[in-house]
Backbone as JSON Lines, residues from 0, in Angstrom:
{"i":0,"aa":"M","n":[0.82,-1.19,0.0],"ca":[0.0,0.0,0.0],"c":[0.87,1.27,0.0]}
{"i":1,"aa":"V","n":[1.93,1.25,0.81],"ca":[2.82,2.4,0.86],"c":[3.49,2.6,-0.49]}
{"i":2,"aa":"E","n":[3.86,1.52,-1.16],"ca":[4.5,1.64,-2.48],"c":[3.57,2.34,-3.46]}
{"i":3,"aa":"L","n":[2.29,2.07,-3.38],"ca":[1.32,2.72,-4.25],"c":[1.34,4.22,-4.01]}
{"i":4,"aa":"F","n":[1.37,4.64,-2.75],"ca":[1.42,6.07,-2.44],"c":[2.72,6.69,-2.9]}
{"i":5,"aa":"E","n":[3.82,5.96,-2.71],"ca":[5.11,6.48,-3.17],"c":[5.09,6.7,-4.67]}
{"i":6,"aa":"K","n":[4.57,5.73,-5.41],"ca":[4.49,5.88,-6.86],"c":[3.59,7.04,-7.24]}
{"i":7,"aa":"M","n":[2.48,7.18,-6.52],"ca":[1.57,8.27,-6.79],"c":[2.26,9.61,-6.54]}
{"i":8,"aa":"M","n":[2.98,9.71,-5.45],"ca":[3.66,10.95,-5.12],"c":[4.76,11.25,-6.11]}
{"i":9,"aa":"V","n":[5.52,10.23,-6.49],"ca":[6.61,10.43,-7.45],"c":[6.07,10.95,-8.77]}
{"i":10,"aa":"S","n":[5.03,10.31,-9.25],"ca":[4.48,10.73,-10.54],"c":[3.78,12.08,-10.42]}
{"i":11,"aa":"G","n":[3.16,12.34,-9.29],"ca":[2.45,13.61,-9.1],"c":[3.36,14.78,-8.85]}
{"i":12,"aa":"L","n":[4.41,14.54,-8.11],"ca":[5.3,15.63,-7.74],"c":[6.4,15.87,-8.74]}
{"i":13,"aa":"G","n":[6.83,14.79,-9.37],"ca":[7.94,14.93,-10.31],"c":[9.15,15.49,-9.6]}
{"i":14,"aa":"A","n":[9.73,16.51,-10.18],"ca":[10.94,17.1,-9.61],"c":[10.63,18.3,-8.72]}
{"i":15,"aa":"L","n":[9.34,18.52,-8.42],"ca":[8.99,19.66,-7.57],"c":[9.57,19.5,-6.18]}
{"i":16,"aa":"A","n":[10.06,20.56,-5.66],"ca":[10.6,20.54,-4.3],"c":[9.55,21.14,-3.37]}
{"i":17,"aa":"L","n":[9.08,20.35,-2.44],"ca":[8.1,20.83,-1.49],"c":[8.78,21.46,-0.29]}
{"i":18,"aa":"S","n":[8.17,22.49,0.25],"ca":[8.67,23.02,1.5],"c":[8.34,22.0,2.58]}
{"i":19,"aa":"K","n":[9.07,22.07,3.66],"ca":[8.88,21.09,4.73],"c":[7.46,21.17,5.28]}
{"i":20,"aa":"S","n":[6.95,22.37,5.47],"ca":[5.6,22.5,6.04],"c":[4.54,21.96,5.09]}
{"i":21,"aa":"K","n":[4.7,22.2,3.78],"ca":[3.74,21.66,2.8],"c":[3.81,20.15,2.77]}
{"i":22,"aa":"A","n":[5.01,19.6,2.84],"ca":[5.17,18.16,2.83],"c":[4.53,17.54,4.07]}
{"i":23,"aa":"E","n":[4.69,18.22,5.21],"ca":[4.09,17.71,6.44],"c":[2.56,17.75,6.36]}
{"i":24,"aa":"E","n":[2.01,18.83,5.78],"ca":[0.56,18.91,5.6],"c":[0.06,17.78,4.7]}
{"i":25,"aa":"L","n":[0.76,17.56,3.61],"ca":[0.38,16.5,2.68],"c":[0.47,15.15,3.37]}
{"i":26,"aa":"L","n":[1.51,14.95,4.13],"ca":[1.68,13.69,4.84],"c":[0.55,13.47,5.85]}
{"i":27,"aa":"T","n":[0.17,14.5,6.57],"ca":[-0.92,14.39,7.53],"c":[-2.21,13.99,6.83]}
{"i":28,"aa":"E","n":[-2.47,14.63,5.69],"ca":[-3.67,14.28,4.91],"c":[-3.64,12.82,4.46]}
{"i":29,"aa":"L","n":[-2.49,12.4,3.95],"ca":[-2.38,11.02,3.48],"c":[-2.53,10.02,4.63]}
{"i":30,"aa":"K","n":[-1.93,10.36,5.78],"ca":[-2.04,9.46,6.93],"c":[-3.49,9.31,7.36]}
{"i":31,"aa":"E","n":[-4.24,10.42,7.37],"ca":[-5.64,10.37,7.76],"c":[-6.48,9.65,6.71]}
{"i":32,"aa":"K","n":[-6.27,10.0,5.47],"ca":[-7.1,9.47,4.39],"c":[-6.86,7.98,4.16]}
{"i":33,"aa":"Y","n":[-5.6,7.57,4.22],"ca":[-5.27,6.19,3.87],"c":[-4.8,5.37,5.08]}
{"i":34,"aa":"R","n":[-4.96,5.96,6.27],"ca":[-4.64,5.25,7.52],"c":[-3.21,4.69,7.52]}
{"i":35,"aa":"L","n":[-2.26,5.56,7.24],"ca":[-0.86,5.15,7.29],"c":[-0.41,5.12,8.74]}
{"i":36,"aa":"S","n":[0.46,4.17,9.07],"ca":[1.02,4.13,10.42],"c":[2.04,5.26,10.55]}
{"i":37,"aa":"E","n":[2.44,5.53,11.79],"ca":[3.43,6.58,12.04],"c":[4.75,6.27,11.33]}
{"i":38,"aa":"D","n":[5.18,5.01,11.38],"ca":[6.42,4.61,10.72],"c":[6.32,4.74,9.21]}
{"i":39,"aa":"E","n":[5.19,4.34,8.64],"ca":[4.99,4.48,7.19],"c":[4.99,5.95,6.79]}
{"i":40,"aa":"G","n":[4.35,6.77,7.62],"ca":[4.32,8.2,7.34],"c":[5.7,8.82,7.39]}
{"i":41,"aa":"K","n":[6.49,8.45,8.42],"ca":[7.85,8.98,8.53],"c":[8.71,8.54,7.35]}
{"i":42,"aa":"A","n":[8.57,7.28,6.97],"ca":[9.36,6.76,5.84],"c":[8.99,7.51,4.56]}
{"i":43,"aa":"L","n":[7.71,7.75,4.36],"ca":[7.26,8.47,3.18],"c":[7.78,9.91,3.21]}
{"i":44,"aa":"M","n":[7.73,10.54,4.38],"ca":[8.21,11.92,4.52],"c":[9.7,12.0,4.19]}
{"i":45,"aa":"E","n":[10.48,11.06,4.7],"ca":[11.91,11.06,4.41],"c":[12.18,10.87,2.93]}
{"i":46,"aa":"K","n":[11.41,9.99,2.31],"ca":[11.58,9.76,0.88],"c":[11.22,11.02,0.08]}
{"i":47,"aa":"L","n":[10.15,11.7,0.47],"ca":[9.76,12.95,-0.2],"c":[10.83,14.02,-0.04]}
{"i":48,"aa":"Q","n":[11.4,14.13,1.15],"ca":[12.45,15.12,1.38],"c":[13.7,14.81,0.57]}
{"i":49,"aa":"T","n":[14.05,13.53,0.48],"ca":[15.21,13.13,-0.32],"c":[14.97,13.45,-1.78]}
{"i":50,"aa":"M","n":[13.78,13.13,-2.27],"ca":[13.45,13.41,-3.67],"c":[13.47,14.91,-3.94]}
{"i":51,"aa":"A","n":[12.93,15.69,-3.01],"ca":[12.91,17.14,-3.19],"c":[14.33,17.69,-3.25]}
{"i":52,"aa":"Q","n":[15.21,17.21,-2.37],"ca":[16.59,17.68,-2.37],"c":[17.3,17.29,-3.66]}
{"i":53,"aa":"Q","n":[17.05,16.07,-4.14],"ca":[17.66,15.64,-5.39],"c":[17.16,16.5,-6.55]}
{"i":54,"aa":"G","n":[15.88,16.84,-6.52],"ca":[15.33,17.71,-7.55],"c":[15.98,19.08,-7.53]}
{"i":55,"aa":"K","n":[16.17,19.64,-6.33],"ca":[16.84,20.94,-6.21],"c":[18.27,20.87,-6.72]}
{"i":56,"aa":"D","n":[18.98,19.8,-6.33],"ca":[20.37,19.64,-6.76],"c":[20.47,19.52,-8.28]}
{"i":57,"aa":"N","n":[19.58,18.73,-8.86],"ca":[19.58,18.56,-10.32],"c":[19.27,19.88,-11.02]}
{"i":58,"aa":"L","n":[18.31,20.62,-10.49],"ca":[17.95,21.9,-11.09],"c":[19.12,22.88,-11.0]}
{"i":59,"aa":"A","n":[19.79,22.91,-9.86],"ca":[20.93,23.81,-9.69],"c":[22.04,23.47,-10.68]}
{"i":60,"aa":"E","n":[22.28,22.2,-10.89],"ca":[23.31,21.77,-11.84],"c":[22.94,22.17,-13.26]}
{"i":61,"aa":"I","n":[21.69,21.98,-13.63],"ca":[21.23,22.35,-14.97],"c":[21.37,23.86,-15.18]}
{"i":62,"aa":"V","n":[20.95,24.64,-14.2],"ca":[21.04,26.1,-14.32],"c":[22.5,26.53,-14.44]}
{"i":63,"aa":"E","n":[23.36,25.96,-13.63],"ca":[24.79,26.3,-13.68],"c":[25.37,26.0,-15.07]}
{"i":64,"aa":"N","n":[25.06,24.84,-15.62],"ca":[25.56,24.48,-16.95],"c":[25.04,25.43,-18.02]}
{"i":65,"aa":"E","n":[23.76,25.79,-17.93],"ca":[23.19,26.7,-18.92],"c":[23.8,28.1,-18.83]}
{"i":66,"aa":"V","n":[24.06,28.56,-17.62],"ca":[24.7,29.86,-17.44],"c":[26.11,29.85,-18.02]}
{"i":67,"aa":"K","n":[26.84,28.75,-17.78],"ca":[28.19,28.64,-18.35],"c":[28.15,28.66,-19.87]}
{"i":68,"aa":"K","n":[27.16,27.98,-20.45],"ca":[27.02,27.99,-21.92],"c":[26.76,29.41,-22.41]}
{"i":69,"aa":"A","n":[25.89,30.13,-21.73],"ca":[25.57,31.51,-22.13],"c":[26.78,32.41,-22.02]}
{"i":70,"aa":"I","n":[27.56,32.23,-20.97],"ca":[28.78,33.03,-20.77],"c":[29.77,32.78,-21.9]}
{"i":71,"aa":"R","n":[29.95,31.49,-22.24],"ca":[30.88,31.15,-23.33],"c":[30.38,31.7,-24.66]}
{"i":72,"aa":"A","n":[29.07,31.6,-24.89],"ca":[28.49,32.1,-26.15],"c":[28.68,33.61,-26.27]}
{"i":73,"aa":"A","n":[28.72,34.3,-25.14],"ca":[28.91,35.75,-25.15],"c":[30.4,36.12,-25.21]}
{"i":74,"aa":"G","n":[31.27,35.11,-25.22],"ca":[32.71,35.38,-25.3],"c":[33.32,35.79,-23.98]}
{"i":75,"aa":"M","n":[32.66,35.48,-22.89],"ca":[33.16,35.84,-21.56],"c":[33.81,34.62,-20.91]}
{"i":76,"aa":"V","n":[34.52,34.86,-19.81],"ca":[35.12,33.76,-19.06],"c":[34.38,33.61,-17.74]}
{"i":77,"aa":"T","n":[34.44,32.4,-17.2],"ca":[33.81,32.16,-15.9],"c":[34.73,32.68,-14.8]}
{"i":78,"aa":"R","n":[34.2,32.78,-13.59],"ca":[34.98,33.22,-12.43],"c":[36.17,32.27,-12.22]}
{"i":79,"aa":"E","n":[35.93,30.98,-12.38],"ca":[37.0,30.0,-12.18],"c":[38.12,30.22,-13.2]}
{"i":80,"aa":"E","n":[37.74,30.44,-14.47],"ca":[38.74,30.67,-15.51],"c":[39.51,31.96,-15.24]}
{"i":81,"aa":"H","n":[38.81,33.0,-14.81],"ca":[39.45,34.27,-14.48],"c":[40.45,34.1,-13.35]}
{"i":82,"aa":"D","n":[40.02,33.42,-12.28],"ca":[40.9,33.2,-11.14],"c":[42.14,32.4,-11.53]}
{"i":83,"aa":"L","n":[41.95,31.39,-12.38],"ca":[43.08,30.57,-12.83],"c":[44.07,31.41,-13.63]}
{"i":84,"aa":"L","n":[43.56,32.23,-14.54],"ca":[44.43,33.1,-15.33],"c":[45.15,34.12,-14.44]}
{"i":85,"aa":"E","n":[44.44,34.65,-13.46],"ca":[45.04,35.6,-12.54],"c":[46.2,34.96,-11.78]}
{"i":86,"aa":"K","n":[46.01,33.73,-11.34],"ca":[47.06,32.99,-10.62],"c":[48.25,32.72,-11.54]}
{"i":87,"aa":"R","n":[47.97,32.35,-12.78],"ca":[49.06,32.08,-13.73],"c":[49.89,33.35,-13.98]}
{"i":88,"aa":"V","n":[49.22,34.48,-14.13],"ca":[49.93,35.74,-14.36],"c":[50.79,36.08,-13.14]}
{"i":89,"aa":"A","n":[50.24,35.91,-11.94],"ca":[51.01,36.19,-10.72],"c":[52.22,35.27,-10.63]}
{"i":90,"aa":"D","n":[52.04,34.0,-10.97],"ca":[53.17,33.06,-10.96],"c":[54.24,33.47,-11.96]}
{"i":91,"aa":"L","n":[53.84,33.89,-13.16],"ca":[54.8,34.33,-14.17],"c":[55.54,35.6,-13.72]}
{"i":92,"aa":"E","n":[54.81,36.52,-13.12],"ca":[55.45,37.74,-12.62],"c":[56.49,37.38,-11.55]}
{"i":93,"aa":"H","n":[56.12,36.47,-10.7],"ca":[57.05,36.05,-9.64],"c":[58.3,35.42,-10.26]}
{"i":94,"aa":"R","n":[58.14,34.58,-11.26],"ca":[59.29,33.96,-11.93],"c":[60.17,35.01,-12.61]}
{"i":95,"aa":"L","n":[59.52,35.96,-13.28],"ca":[60.29,37.01,-13.96],"c":[61.09,37.83,-12.97]}
{"i":96,"aa":"L","n":[60.5,38.16,-11.84],"ca":[61.23,38.91,-10.82],"c":[62.41,38.1,-10.29]}
{"i":97,"aa":"A","n":[62.19,36.8,-10.08],"ca":[63.27,35.93,-9.6],"c":[64.38,35.85,-10.62]}
{"i":98,"aa":"M","n":[64.03,35.75,-11.91],"ca":[65.04,35.7,-12.97],"c":[65.8,37.01,-13.07]}
{"i":99,"aa":"A","n":[65.09,38.1,-12.93],"ca":[65.72,39.43,-13.02],"c":[66.72,39.62,-11.88]}
{"i":100,"aa":"E","n":[66.37,39.13,-10.71],"ca":[67.27,39.26,-9.57],"c":[68.53,38.45,-9.76]}
{"i":101,"aa":"T","n":[68.43,37.28,-10.36],"ca":[69.63,36.45,-10.58],"c":[70.47,36.98,-11.72]}
{"i":102,"aa":"D","n":[69.87,37.69,-12.66],"ca":[70.6,38.25,-13.79],"c":[71.09,39.67,-13.54]}
{"i":103,"aa":"D","n":[70.82,40.22,-12.37],"ca":[71.19,41.6,-12.05],"c":[72.7,41.74,-12.03]}
{"i":104,"aa":"P","n":[73.29,42.58,-12.92],"ca":[74.75,42.71,-13.0],"c":[75.33,43.46,-11.81]}
{"i":105,"aa":"E","n":[74.57,44.19,-11.03],"ca":[75.08,44.95,-9.9],"c":[75.46,44.04,-8.75]}
{"i":106,"aa":"E","n":[75.01,42.83,-8.72],"ca":[75.3,41.94,-7.6],"c":[76.58,41.21,-7.77]}
């Protein structure tokens, strides 16, 4: 019986992320309507929360990838690429200064 409700919730909710209070309200309704035990209700609630978090994580990843595509299409660099280039330039400057000091004829 619980599996039926889980399947119903999965198909009905899809990747929607429910707030905790909404999920608790829904769970209370399901427990009353279908006479779920406390353990079954808790298990269902945990499963809903896990699914909601996975949906949020998946959505965040998709959005991040799409933003990166848009940035590249506009000819811009990402923050990570900028930081990497900045570090490389600083490393090269440091090397040049070290080389200049060893080649200094005054020493």
